[in-house]
Amino acid sequence: LMNAQAVRNYSNEFLNIGVDAAALGMSKAVVATANDVNSVYWNPAGLVGIEDYQGAIMYASYFAGIANYNYAAFAMPIDKESALGLSLIRFGVDDILNTTELIDSQGNIDFNRISLFSAADYALTITYARDLIFKDLHFGVNAKIVRRTIGNFANSWGIGFDPGIAP
Protein backbone atom coordinates (compact mmCIF):
# COMPACT_ATOMS: atom_id res chain seq x y z
CA LEU A 1 0.00 0.00 0.00
CA MET A 2 1.16 3.49 -0.81
CA ASN A 3 0.41 6.38 1.48
CA ALA A 4 -1.28 9.38 -0.04
CA GLN A 5 0.69 12.57 0.43
CA ALA A 6 -0.66 16.08 0.46
CA VAL A 7 0.67 18.06 -2.46
CA ARG A 8 1.01 21.79 -2.01
CA ASN A 9 -0.22 23.87 -4.87
CA TYR A 10 1.30 27.32 -5.31
CA SER A 11 -0.71 28.44 -8.30
CA ASN A 12 -1.76 32.08 -7.95
CA GLU A 13 -0.09 32.39 -4.57
CA PHE A 14 0.14 36.15 -5.15
CA LEU A 15 -3.57 36.32 -4.31
CA ASN A 16 -2.74 35.36 -0.69
CA ILE A 17 -0.52 38.38 0.01
CA GLY A 18 -3.34 40.64 1.19
CA VAL A 19 -4.34 44.28 0.82
CA ASP A 20 -5.02 47.27 3.08
CA ALA A 21 -2.48 48.36 5.70
CA ALA A 22 -5.04 48.13 8.51
CA ALA A 23 -5.96 44.55 7.59
CA LEU A 24 -2.33 43.51 7.26
CA GLY A 25 -1.59 45.17 10.61
CA MET A 26 -4.24 42.94 12.19
CA SER A 27 -2.55 39.86 10.72
CA LYS A 28 -5.33 39.55 8.11
CA ALA A 29 -8.02 38.98 10.77
CA VAL A 30 -10.63 41.02 8.91
CA VAL A 31 -12.61 38.52 6.87
CA ALA A 32 -15.71 38.78 9.08
CA THR A 33 -15.46 42.54 9.66
CA ALA A 34 -14.52 43.87 6.22
CA ASN A 35 -17.15 46.41 5.17
CA ASP A 36 -15.41 48.85 2.86
CA VAL A 37 -13.91 48.89 -0.64
CA ASN A 38 -11.29 46.31 0.40
CA SER A 39 -14.08 43.77 0.94
CA VAL A 40 -13.62 42.92 -2.73
CA TYR A 41 -10.44 41.17 -1.56
CA TRP A 42 -11.28 39.89 1.94
CA ASN A 43 -14.98 38.96 1.81
CA PRO A 44 -17.24 40.04 -1.04
CA ALA A 45 -20.33 40.02 1.21
CA GLY A 46 -18.95 42.90 3.30
CA LEU A 47 -19.11 45.20 0.29
CA VAL A 48 -22.80 45.77 0.94
CA GLY A 49 -21.76 47.90 3.95
CA ILE A 50 -20.51 50.81 1.83
CA GLU A 51 -22.69 53.92 1.59
CA ASP A 52 -20.81 55.97 -1.01
CA TYR A 53 -18.23 55.62 -3.76
CA GLN A 54 -14.93 54.30 -2.41
CA GLY A 55 -11.51 53.68 -3.87
CA ALA A 56 -8.24 52.21 -2.64
CA ILE A 57 -4.72 51.87 -3.96
CA MET A 58 -1.74 50.07 -2.49
CA TYR A 59 1.86 49.53 -3.48
CA ALA A 60 4.34 47.23 -1.77
CA SER A 61 7.88 46.28 -2.65
CA TYR A 62 9.12 42.74 -1.94
CA PHE A 63 12.51 41.02 -1.95
CA ALA A 64 14.61 44.19 -1.63
CA GLY A 65 12.72 45.94 -4.40
CA ILE A 66 12.93 43.12 -6.92
CA ALA A 67 9.18 42.37 -6.93
CA ASN A 68 6.34 44.90 -6.89
CA TYR A 69 2.77 44.42 -5.67
CA ASN A 70 0.13 46.85 -6.94
CA TYR A 71 -3.54 46.95 -5.99
CA ALA A 72 -6.36 49.27 -7.02
CA ALA A 73 -10.05 48.93 -6.18
CA PHE A 74 -13.28 50.82 -6.65
CA ALA A 75 -16.68 50.12 -5.12
CA MET A 76 -20.09 51.76 -5.14
CA PRO A 77 -23.55 51.06 -3.81
CA ILE A 78 -26.15 50.13 -6.41
CA ASP A 79 -29.06 50.70 -4.04
CA LYS A 80 -29.71 50.25 -0.30
CA GLU A 81 -29.46 46.47 -0.59
CA SER A 82 -26.59 45.84 -3.02
CA ALA A 83 -23.16 47.04 -4.11
CA LEU A 84 -20.67 46.52 -6.92
CA GLY A 85 -16.88 46.49 -6.82
CA LEU A 86 -13.90 46.14 -9.13
CA SER A 87 -10.25 45.51 -8.31
CA LEU A 88 -6.97 44.87 -10.09
CA ILE A 89 -3.88 43.24 -8.57
CA ARG A 90 -0.47 43.00 -10.21
CA PHE A 91 2.50 41.17 -8.72
CA GLY A 92 5.54 41.25 -10.93
CA VAL A 93 9.26 41.25 -11.40
CA ASP A 94 10.38 43.65 -14.12
CA ASP A 95 13.61 44.14 -16.05
CA ILE A 96 14.77 40.52 -15.94
CA LEU A 97 17.81 39.99 -18.16
CA ASN A 98 17.17 37.63 -21.08
CA THR A 99 20.57 36.16 -21.90
CA THR A 100 19.33 33.30 -24.12
CA GLU A 101 20.72 35.10 -27.21
CA LEU A 102 23.95 36.33 -25.57
CA ILE A 103 26.15 33.92 -27.52
CA ASP A 104 25.70 33.87 -31.29
CA SER A 105 26.00 30.82 -33.56
CA GLN A 106 29.79 31.28 -33.88
CA GLY A 107 30.28 31.29 -30.11
CA ASN A 108 30.86 35.06 -29.85
CA ILE A 109 29.52 36.95 -26.85
CA ASP A 110 27.51 40.01 -27.84
CA PHE A 111 26.09 41.98 -24.92
CA ASN A 112 23.86 43.94 -27.33
CA ARG A 113 21.81 40.77 -27.73
CA ILE A 114 20.65 40.93 -24.09
CA SER A 115 17.04 42.04 -23.73
CA LEU A 116 14.71 42.62 -20.78
CA PHE A 117 11.42 41.00 -19.91
CA SER A 118 8.90 40.89 -17.06
CA ALA A 119 7.22 38.07 -15.20
CA ALA A 120 3.88 39.20 -13.78
CA ASP A 121 0.62 37.90 -12.35
CA TYR A 122 -2.62 39.86 -12.73
CA ALA A 123 -6.05 39.41 -11.19
CA LEU A 124 -9.12 41.39 -12.22
CA THR A 125 -11.99 40.94 -9.77
CA ILE A 126 -15.61 41.95 -10.26
CA THR A 127 -17.65 41.81 -7.05
CA TYR A 128 -21.37 41.87 -6.36
CA ALA A 129 -22.87 41.93 -2.86
CA ARG A 130 -26.47 41.93 -1.66
CA ASP A 131 -28.54 41.76 1.50
CA LEU A 132 -30.32 38.46 1.95
CA ILE A 133 -33.91 38.16 3.10
CA PHE A 134 -32.66 37.20 6.55
CA LYS A 135 -32.05 40.14 8.84
CA ASP A 136 -28.45 41.36 8.94
CA LEU A 137 -27.08 38.67 6.61
CA HIS A 138 -25.26 39.59 3.42
CA PHE A 139 -24.11 37.56 0.43
CA GLY A 140 -21.38 38.39 -2.04
CA VAL A 141 -19.52 36.81 -4.91
CA ASN A 142 -16.29 37.58 -6.76
CA ALA A 143 -15.61 36.67 -10.36
CA LYS A 144 -11.86 36.64 -11.05
CA ILE A 145 -9.91 36.66 -14.25
CA VAL A 146 -6.29 35.71 -13.61
CA ARG A 147 -3.44 36.27 -16.07
CA ARG A 148 0.20 35.20 -15.89
CA THR A 149 2.86 36.41 -18.31
CA ILE A 150 6.54 35.53 -18.42
CA GLY A 151 7.95 37.70 -21.18
CA ASN A 152 7.34 36.15 -24.59
CA PHE A 153 8.12 32.72 -23.14
CA ALA A 154 4.83 31.76 -21.50
CA ASN A 155 1.40 33.06 -20.56
CA SER A 156 -1.82 31.70 -19.16
CA TRP A 157 -5.38 32.63 -18.28
CA GLY A 158 -7.69 31.42 -15.54
CA ILE A 159 -11.05 32.20 -13.97
CA GLY A 160 -12.44 31.68 -10.51
CA PHE A 161 -15.36 32.50 -8.23
CA ASP A 162 -15.38 33.26 -4.51
CA PRO A 163 -18.66 33.39 -2.56
CA GLY A 164 -18.94 34.96 0.87
CA ILE A 165 -21.47 35.50 3.66
CA ALA A 166 -21.19 38.14 6.37
CA PRO A 167 -23.34 39.30 9.29
mmCIF file with all atom_site columns, N, CA and C in Angstrom, residues 4-60:
data_model
loop_
_atom_site.group_PDB
_atom_site.id
_atom_site.type_symbol
_atom_site.label_atom_id
_atom_site.label_alt_id
_atom_site.label_comp_id
_atom_site.label_asym_id
_atom_site.label_entity_id
_atom_site.label_seq_id
_atom_site.pdbx_PDB_ins_code
_atom_site.Cartn_x
_atom_site.Cartn_y
_atom_site.Cartn_z
_atom_site.occupancy
_atom_site.B_iso_or_equiv
_atom_site.pdbx_formal_charge
_atom_site.auth_seq_id
_atom_site.auth_comp_id
_atom_site.auth_asym_id
_atom_site.auth_atom_id
_atom_site.pdbx_PDB_model_num
ATOM 1   N N  . ALA A 1 4  ? -0.988  8.147  0.696  1.00 0.00 ? 4  ALA A N  1
ATOM 2   C CA . ALA A 1 4  ? -1.281  9.385  -0.044 1.00 0.00 ? 4  ALA A CA 1
ATOM 3   C C  . ALA A 1 4  ? -0.589  10.542 0.652  1.00 0.00 ? 4  ALA A C  1
ATOM 4   N N  . GLN A 1 5  ? 0.015   11.401 -0.132 1.00 0.00 ? 5  GLN A N  1
ATOM 5   C CA . GLN A 1 5  ? 0.689   12.572 0.428  1.00 0.00 ? 5  GLN A CA 1
ATOM 6   C C  . GLN A 1 5  ? -0.003  13.831 -0.046 1.00 0.00 ? 5  GLN A C  1
ATOM 7   N N  . ALA A 1 6  ? -0.082  14.782 0.834  1.00 0.00 ? 6  ALA A N  1
ATOM 8   C CA . ALA A 1 6  ? -0.656  16.078 0.458  1.00 0.00 ? 6  ALA A CA 1
ATOM 9   C C  . ALA A 1 6  ? 0.334   16.813 -0.434 1.00 0.00 ? 6  ALA A C  1
ATOM 10  N N  . VAL A 1 7  ? -0.164  17.313 -1.522 1.00 0.00 ? 7  VAL A N  1
ATOM 11  C CA . VAL A 1 7  ? 0.668   18.062 -2.455 1.00 0.00 ? 7  VAL A CA 1
ATOM 12  C C  . VAL A 1 7  ? 0.290   19.534 -2.349 1.00 0.00 ? 7  VAL A C  1
ATOM 13  N N  . ARG A 1 8  ? 1.273   20.357 -2.108 1.00 0.00 ? 8  ARG A N  1
ATOM 14  C CA . ARG A 1 8  ? 1.013   21.791 -2.013 1.00 0.00 ? 8  ARG A CA 1
ATOM 15  C C  . ARG A 1 8  ? 0.919   22.366 -3.407 1.00 0.00 ? 8  ARG A C  1
ATOM 16  N N  . ASN A 1 9  ? -0.016  23.229 -3.582 1.00 0.00 ? 9  ASN A N  1
ATOM 17  C CA . ASN A 1 9  ? -0.221  23.870 -4.866 1.00 0.00 ? 9  ASN A CA 1
ATOM 18  C C  . ASN A 1 9  ? 0.031   25.365 -4.697 1.00 0.00 ? 9  ASN A C  1
ATOM 19  N N  . TYR A 1 10 ? 0.949   25.913 -5.448 1.00 0.00 ? 10 TYR A N  1
ATOM 20  C CA . TYR A 1 10 ? 1.301   27.316 -5.313 1.00 0.00 ? 10 TYR A CA 1
ATOM 21  C C  . TYR A 1 10 ? 0.795   28.156 -6.468 1.00 0.00 ? 10 TYR A C  1
ATOM 22  N N  . SER A 1 11 ? -0.145  27.681 -7.215 1.00 0.00 ? 11 SER A N  1
ATOM 23  C CA . SER A 1 11 ? -0.710  28.440 -8.304 1.00 0.00 ? 11 SER A CA 1
ATOM 24  C C  . SER A 1 11 ? -1.418  29.682 -7.762 1.00 0.00 ? 11 SER A C  1
ATOM 25  N N  . ASN A 1 12 ? -1.138  30.810 -8.330 1.00 0.00 ? 12 ASN A N  1
ATOM 26  C CA . ASN A 1 12 ? -1.763  32.083 -7.950 1.00 0.00 ? 12 ASN A CA 1
ATOM 27  C C  . ASN A 1 12 ? -1.544  32.441 -6.487 1.00 0.00 ? 12 ASN A C  1
ATOM 28  N N  . GLU A 1 13 ? -0.417  32.093 -5.961 1.00 0.00 ? 13 GLU A N  1
ATOM 29  C CA . GLU A 1 13 ? -0.091  32.392 -4.570 1.00 0.00 ? 13 GLU A CA 1
ATOM 30  C C  . GLU A 1 13 ? -0.067  33.898 -4.305 1.00 0.00 ? 13 GLU A C  1
ATOM 31  N N  . PHE A 1 14 ? 0.136   34.699 -5.327 1.00 0.00 ? 14 PHE A N  1
ATOM 32  C CA . PHE A 1 14 ? 0.144   36.153 -5.152 1.00 0.00 ? 14 PHE A CA 1
ATOM 33  C C  . PHE A 1 14 ? -1.189  36.676 -4.635 1.00 0.00 ? 14 PHE A C  1
ATOM 34  N N  . LEU A 1 15 ? -2.261  35.911 -4.812 1.00 0.00 ? 15 LEU A N  1
ATOM 35  C CA . LEU A 1 15 ? -3.571  36.324 -4.310 1.00 0.00 ? 15 LEU A CA 1
ATOM 36  C C  . LEU A 1 15 ? -3.689  36.165 -2.800 1.00 0.00 ? 15 LEU A C  1
ATOM 37  N N  . ASN A 1 16 ? -2.726  35.525 -2.147 1.00 0.00 ? 16 ASN A N  1
ATOM 38  C CA . ASN A 1 16 ? -2.743  35.362 -0.693 1.00 0.00 ? 16 ASN A CA 1
ATOM 39  C C  . ASN A 1 16 ? -1.951  36.430 0.042  1.00 0.00 ? 16 ASN A C  1
ATOM 40  N N  . ILE A 1 17 ? -1.354  37.365 -0.649 1.00 0.00 ? 17 ILE A N  1
ATOM 41  C CA . ILE A 1 17 ? -0.518  38.378 0.007  1.00 0.00 ? 17 ILE A CA 1
ATOM 42  C C  . ILE A 1 17 ? -1.360  39.296 0.893  1.00 0.00 ? 17 ILE A C  1
ATOM 43  N N  . GLY A 1 18 ? -2.467  39.773 0.400  1.00 0.00 ? 18 GLY A N  1
ATOM 44  C CA . GLY A 1 18 ? -3.339  40.641 1.187  1.00 0.00 ? 18 GLY A CA 1
ATOM 45  C C  . GLY A 1 18 ? -3.248  42.097 0.762  1.00 0.00 ? 18 GLY A C  1
ATOM 46  N N  . VAL A 1 19 ? -4.275  42.849 1.134  1.00 0.00 ? 19 VAL A N  1
ATOM 47  C CA . VAL A 1 19 ? -4.339  44.279 0.820  1.00 0.00 ? 19 VAL A CA 1
ATOM 48  C C  . VAL A 1 19 ? -4.789  45.053 2.047  1.00 0.00 ? 19 VAL A C  1
ATOM 49  N N  . ASP A 1 20 ? -4.562  46.355 2.038  1.00 0.00 ? 20 ASP A N  1
ATOM 50  C CA . ASP A 1 20 ? -5.016  47.274 3.084  1.00 0.00 ? 20 ASP A CA 1
ATOM 51  C C  . ASP A 1 20 ? -4.090  47.207 4.310  1.00 0.00 ? 20 ASP A C  1
ATOM 52  N N  . ALA A 1 21 ? -3.434  48.307 4.582  1.00 0.00 ? 21 ALA A N  1
ATOM 53  C CA . ALA A 1 21 ? -2.481  48.362 5.702  1.00 0.00 ? 21 ALA A CA 1
ATOM 54  C C  . ALA A 1 21 ? -3.133  47.997 7.028  1.00 0.00 ? 21 ALA A C  1
ATOM 55  N N  . ALA A 1 22 ? -4.371  48.450 7.245  1.00 0.00 ? 22 ALA A N  1
ATOM 56  C CA . ALA A 1 22 ? -5.045  48.128 8.510  1.00 0.00 ? 22 ALA A CA 1
ATOM 57  C C  . ALA A 1 22 ? -5.273  46.623 8.636  1.00 0.00 ? 22 ALA A C  1
ATOM 58  N N  . ALA A 1 23 ? -5.710  45.996 7.562  1.00 0.00 ? 23 ALA A N  1
ATOM 59  C CA . ALA A 1 23 ? -5.955  44.550 7.592  1.00 0.00 ? 23 ALA A CA 1
ATOM 60  C C  . ALA A 1 23 ? -4.655  43.782 7.779  1.00 0.00 ? 23 ALA A C  1
ATOM 61  N N  . LEU A 1 24 ? -3.615  44.193 7.108  1.00 0.00 ? 24 LEU A N  1
ATOM 62  C CA . LEU A 1 24 ? -2.332  43.513 7.258  1.00 0.00 ? 24 LEU A CA 1
ATOM 63  C C  . LEU A 1 24 ? -1.766  43.729 8.657  1.00 0.00 ? 24 LEU A C  1
ATOM 64  N N  . GLY A 1 25 ? -2.035  44.894 9.249  1.00 0.00 ? 25 GLY A N  1
ATOM 65  C CA . GLY A 1 25 ? -1.590  45.170 10.612 1.00 0.00 ? 25 GLY A CA 1
ATOM 66  C C  . GLY A 1 25 ? -2.305  44.324 11.645 1.00 0.00 ? 25 GLY A C  1
ATOM 67  N N  . MET A 1 26 ? -3.486  43.830 11.294 1.00 0.00 ? 26 MET A N  1
ATOM 68  C CA . MET A 1 26 ? -4.236  42.943 12.191 1.00 0.00 ? 26 MET A CA 1
ATOM 69  C C  . MET A 1 26 ? -4.015  41.485 11.817 1.00 0.00 ? 26 MET A C  1
ATOM 70  N N  . SER A 1 27 ? -2.915  41.216 11.128 1.00 0.00 ? 27 SER A N  1
ATOM 71  C CA . SER A 1 27 ? -2.554  39.860 10.717 1.00 0.00 ? 27 SER A CA 1
ATOM 72  C C  . SER A 1 27 ? -3.658  39.202 9.892  1.00 0.00 ? 27 SER A C  1
ATOM 73  N N  . LYS A 1 28 ? -4.290  40.000 9.035  1.00 0.00 ? 28 LYS A N  1
ATOM 74  C CA . LYS A 1 28 ? -5.333  39.547 8.107  1.00 0.00 ? 28 LYS A CA 1
ATOM 75  C C  . LYS A 1 28 ? -6.598  39.044 8.796  1.00 0.00 ? 28 LYS A C  1
ATOM 76  N N  . ALA A 1 29 ? -6.833  39.434 10.032 1.00 0.00 ? 29 ALA A N  1
ATOM 77  C CA . ALA A 1 29 ? -8.017  38.984 10.769 1.00 0.00 ? 29 ALA A CA 1
ATOM 78  C C  . ALA A 1 29 ? -9.188  39.923 10.520 1.00 0.00 ? 29 ALA A C  1
ATOM 79  N N  . VAL A 1 30 ? -9.577  40.078 9.258  1.00 0.00 ? 30 VAL A N  1
ATOM 80  C CA . VAL A 1 30 ? -10.628 41.021 8.907  1.00 0.00 ? 30 VAL A CA 1
ATOM 81  C C  . VAL A 1 30 ? -11.722 40.415 8.044  1.00 0.00 ? 30 VAL A C  1
ATOM 82  N N  . VAL A 1 31 ? -11.668 39.133 7.789  1.00 0.00 ? 31 VAL A N  1
ATOM 83  C CA . VAL A 1 31 ? -12.613 38.519 6.866  1.00 0.00 ? 31 VAL A CA 1
ATOM 84  C C  . VAL A 1 31 ? -14.054 38.751 7.313  1.00 0.00 ? 31 VAL A C  1
ATOM 85  N N  . ALA A 1 32 ? -14.344 38.624 8.589  1.00 0.00 ? 32 ALA A N  1
ATOM 86  C CA . ALA A 1 32 ? -15.713 38.777 9.085  1.00 0.00 ? 32 ALA A CA 1
ATOM 87  C C  . ALA A 1 32 ? -16.110 40.234 9.290  1.00 0.00 ? 32 ALA A C  1
ATOM 88  N N  . THR A 1 33 ? -15.135 41.143 9.372  1.00 0.00 ? 33 THR A N  1
ATOM 89  C CA . THR A 1 33 ? -15.465 42.538 9.665  1.00 0.00 ? 33 THR A CA 1
ATOM 90  C C  . THR A 1 33 ? -15.247 43.483 8.490  1.00 0.00 ? 33 THR A C  1
ATOM 91  N N  . ALA A 1 34 ? -14.771 43.003 7.373  1.00 0.00 ? 34 ALA A N  1
ATOM 92  C CA . ALA A 1 34 ? -14.520 43.872 6.216  1.00 0.00 ? 34 ALA A CA 1
ATOM 93  C C  . ALA A 1 34 ? -15.843 44.442 5.714  1.00 0.00 ? 34 ALA A C  1
ATOM 94  N N  . ASN A 1 35 ? -15.919 45.766 5.626  1.00 0.00 ? 35 ASN A N  1
ATOM 95  C CA . ASN A 1 35 ? -17.154 46.409 5.165  1.00 0.00 ? 35 ASN A CA 1
ATOM 96  C C  . ASN A 1 35 ? -16.871 47.681 4.359  1.00 0.00 ? 35 ASN A C  1
ATOM 97  N N  . ASP A 1 36 ? -15.739 47.701 3.680  1.00 0.00 ? 36 ASP A N  1
ATOM 98  C CA . ASP A 1 36 ? -15.407 48.848 2.860  1.00 0.00 ? 36 ASP A CA 1
ATOM 99  C C  . ASP A 1 36 ? -14.953 48.362 1.484  1.00 0.00 ? 36 ASP A C  1
ATOM 100 N N  . VAL A 1 37 ? -14.328 49.231 0.712  1.00 0.00 ? 37 VAL A N  1
ATOM 101 C CA . VAL A 1 37 ? -13.908 48.888 -0.642 1.00 0.00 ? 37 VAL A CA 1
ATOM 102 C C  . VAL A 1 37 ? -12.987 47.672 -0.676 1.00 0.00 ? 37 VAL A C  1
ATOM 103 N N  . ASN A 1 38 ? -12.207 47.448 0.368  1.00 0.00 ? 38 ASN A N  1
ATOM 104 C CA . ASN A 1 38 ? -11.291 46.313 0.396  1.00 0.00 ? 38 ASN A CA 1
ATOM 105 C C  . ASN A 1 38 ? -11.995 44.975 0.649  1.00 0.00 ? 38 ASN A C  1
ATOM 106 N N  . SER A 1 39 ? -13.307 45.011 0.847  1.00 0.00 ? 39 SER A N  1
ATOM 107 C CA . SER A 1 39 ? -14.084 43.773 0.940  1.00 0.00 ? 39 SER A CA 1
ATOM 108 C C  . SER A 1 39 ? -14.018 42.986 -0.358 1.00 0.00 ? 39 SER A C  1
ATOM 109 N N  . VAL A 1 40 ? -13.741 43.656 -1.466 1.00 0.00 ? 40 VAL A N  1
ATOM 110 C CA . VAL A 1 40 ? -13.618 42.924 -2.733 1.00 0.00 ? 40 VAL A CA 1
ATOM 111 C C  . VAL A 1 40 ? -12.502 41.902 -2.648 1.00 0.00 ? 40 VAL A C  1
ATOM 112 N N  . TYR A 1 41 ? -11.531 42.126 -1.765 1.00 0.00 ? 41 TYR A N  1
ATOM 113 C CA . TYR A 1 41 ? -10.440 41.170 -1.562 1.00 0.00 ? 41 TYR A CA 1
ATOM 114 C C  . TYR A 1 41 ? -10.749 40.199 -0.426 1.00 0.00 ? 41 TYR A C  1
ATOM 115 N N  . TRP A 1 42 ? -11.165 40.714 0.736  1.00 0.00 ? 42 TRP A N  1
ATOM 116 C CA . TRP A 1 42 ? -11.275 39.885 1.943  1.00 0.00 ? 42 TRP A CA 1
ATOM 117 C C  . TRP A 1 42 ? -12.545 39.057 2.007  1.00 0.00 ? 42 TRP A C  1
ATOM 118 N N  . ASN A 1 43 ? -13.695 39.657 1.759  1.00 0.00 ? 43 ASN A N  1
ATOM 119 C CA . ASN A 1 43 ? -14.975 38.957 1.810  1.00 0.00 ? 43 ASN A CA 1
ATOM 120 C C  . ASN A 1 43 ? -15.978 39.752 0.987  1.00 0.00 ? 43 ASN A C  1
ATOM 121 N N  . PRO A 1 44 ? -16.376 39.252 -0.162 1.00 0.00 ? 44 PRO A N  1
ATOM 122 C CA . PRO A 1 44 ? -17.240 40.043 -1.036 1.00 0.00 ? 44 PRO A CA 1
ATOM 123 C C  . PRO A 1 44 ? -18.572 40.437 -0.396 1.00 0.00 ? 44 PRO A C  1
ATOM 124 N N  . ALA A 1 45 ? -19.058 39.691 0.565  1.00 0.00 ? 45 ALA A N  1
ATOM 125 C CA . ALA A 1 45 ? -20.329 40.018 1.212  1.00 0.00 ? 45 ALA A CA 1
ATOM 126 C C  . ALA A 1 45 ? -20.256 41.328 1.990  1.00 0.00 ? 45 ALA A C  1
ATOM 127 N N  . GLY A 1 46 ? -19.095 41.668 2.521  1.00 0.00 ? 46 GLY A N  1
ATOM 128 C CA . GLY A 1 46 ? -18.946 42.898 3.295  1.00 0.00 ? 46 GLY A CA 1
ATOM 129 C C  . GLY A 1 46 ? -19.078 44.160 2.471  1.00 0.00 ? 46 GLY A C  1
ATOM 130 N N  . LEU A 1 47 ? -19.015 44.032 1.164  1.00 0.00 ? 47 LEU A N  1
ATOM 131 C CA . LEU A 1 47 ? -19.107 45.198 0.293  1.00 0.00 ? 47 LEU A CA 1
ATOM 132 C C  . LEU A 1 47 ? -20.453 45.903 0.404  1.00 0.00 ? 47 LEU A C  1
ATOM 133 N N  . VAL A 1 48 ? -21.474 45.178 0.820  1.00 0.00 ? 48 VAL A N  1
ATOM 134 C CA . VAL A 1 48 ? -22.804 45.769 0.942  1.00 0.00 ? 48 VAL A CA 1
ATOM 135 C C  . VAL A 1 48 ? -22.834 46.851 2.031  1.00 0.00 ? 48 VAL A C  1
ATOM 136 N N  . GLY A 1 49 ? -21.815 46.907 2.877  1.00 0.00 ? 49 GLY A N  1
ATOM 137 C CA . GLY A 1 49 ? -21.757 47.902 3.951  1.00 0.00 ? 49 GLY A CA 1
ATOM 138 C C  . GLY A 1 49 ? -21.348 49.291 3.507  1.00 0.00 ? 49 GLY A C  1
ATOM 139 N N  . ILE A 1 50 ? -20.931 49.477 2.257  1.00 0.00 ? 50 ILE A N  1
ATOM 140 C CA . ILE A 1 50 ? -20.514 50.814 1.827  1.00 0.00 ? 50 ILE A CA 1
ATOM 141 C C  . ILE A 1 50 ? -21.736 51.687 1.548  1.00 0.00 ? 50 ILE A C  1
ATOM 142 N N  . GLU A 1 51 ? -21.586 52.982 1.784  1.00 0.00 ? 51 GLU A N  1
ATOM 143 C CA . GLU A 1 51 ? -22.695 53.918 1.586  1.00 0.00 ? 51 GLU A CA 1
ATOM 144 C C  . GLU A 1 51 ? -22.411 54.953 0.523  1.00 0.00 ? 51 GLU A C  1
ATOM 145 N N  . ASP A 1 52 ? -21.194 54.976 -0.017 1.00 0.00 ? 52 ASP A N  1
ATOM 146 C CA . ASP A 1 52 ? -20.812 55.970 -1.015 1.00 0.00 ? 52 ASP A CA 1
ATOM 147 C C  . ASP A 1 52 ? -19.737 55.354 -1.907 1.00 0.00 ? 52 ASP A C  1
ATOM 148 N N  . TYR A 1 53 ? -19.327 56.083 -2.918 1.00 0.00 ? 53 TYR A N  1
ATOM 149 C CA . TYR A 1 53 ? -18.231 55.622 -3.763 1.00 0.00 ? 53 TYR A CA 1
ATOM 150 C C  . TYR A 1 53 ? -16.956 55.534 -2.935 1.00 0.00 ? 53 TYR A C  1
ATOM 151 N N  . GLN A 1 54 ? -16.192 54.461 -3.124 1.00 0.00 ? 54 GLN A N  1
ATOM 152 C CA . GLN A 1 54 ? -14.929 54.302 -2.407 1.00 0.00 ? 54 GLN A CA 1
ATOM 153 C C  . GLN A 1 54 ? -13.863 53.778 -3.357 1.00 0.00 ? 54 GLN A C  1
ATOM 154 N N  . GLY A 1 55 ? -12.635 54.168 -3.097 1.00 0.00 ? 55 GLY A N  1
ATOM 155 C CA . GLY A 1 55 ? -11.510 53.682 -3.872 1.00 0.00 ? 55 GLY A CA 1
ATOM 156 C C  . GLY A 1 55 ? -10.342 53.381 -2.950 1.00 0.00 ? 55 GLY A C  1
ATOM 157 N N  . ALA A 1 56 ? -9.435  52.554 -3.418 1.00 0.00 ? 56 ALA A N  1
ATOM 158 C CA . ALA A 1 56 ? -8.240  52.215 -2.638 1.00 0.00 ? 56 ALA A CA 1
ATOM 159 C C  . ALA A 1 56 ? -7.110  51.884 -3.604 1.00 0.00 ? 56 ALA A C  1
ATOM 160 N N  . ILE A 1 57 ? -5.917  52.274 -3.223 1.00 0.00 ? 57 ILE A N  1
ATOM 161 C CA . ILE A 1 57 ? -4.721  51.870 -3.956 1.00 0.00 ? 57 ILE A CA 1
ATOM 162 C C  . ILE A 1 57 ? -3.661  51.451 -2.949 1.00 0.00 ? 57 ILE A C  1
ATOM 163 N N  . MET A 1 58 ? -2.806  50.532 -3.371 1.00 0.00 ? 58 MET A N  1
ATOM 164 C CA . MET A 1 58 ? -1.744  50.066 -2.492 1.00 0.00 ? 58 MET A CA 1
ATOM 165 C C  . MET A 1 58 ? -0.555  49.660 -3.343 1.00 0.00 ? 58 MET A C  1
ATOM 166 N N  . TYR A 1 59 ? 0.613   49.960 -2.847 1.00 0.00 ? 59 TYR A N  1
ATOM 167 C CA . TYR A 1 59 ? 1.858   49.534 -3.480 1.00 0.00 ? 59 TYR A CA 1
ATOM 168 C C  . TYR A 1 59 ? 2.747   48.952 -2.399 1.00 0.00 ? 59 TYR A C  1
ATOM 169 N N  . ALA A 1 60 ? 3.375   47.835 -2.697 1.00 0.00 ? 60 ALA A N  1
ATOM 170 C CA . ALA A 1 60 ? 4.337   47.232 -1.772 1.00 0.00 ? 60 ALA A CA 1
ATOM 171 C C  . ALA A 1 60 ? 5.492   46.668 -2.582 1.00 0.00 ? 60 ALA A C  1
#
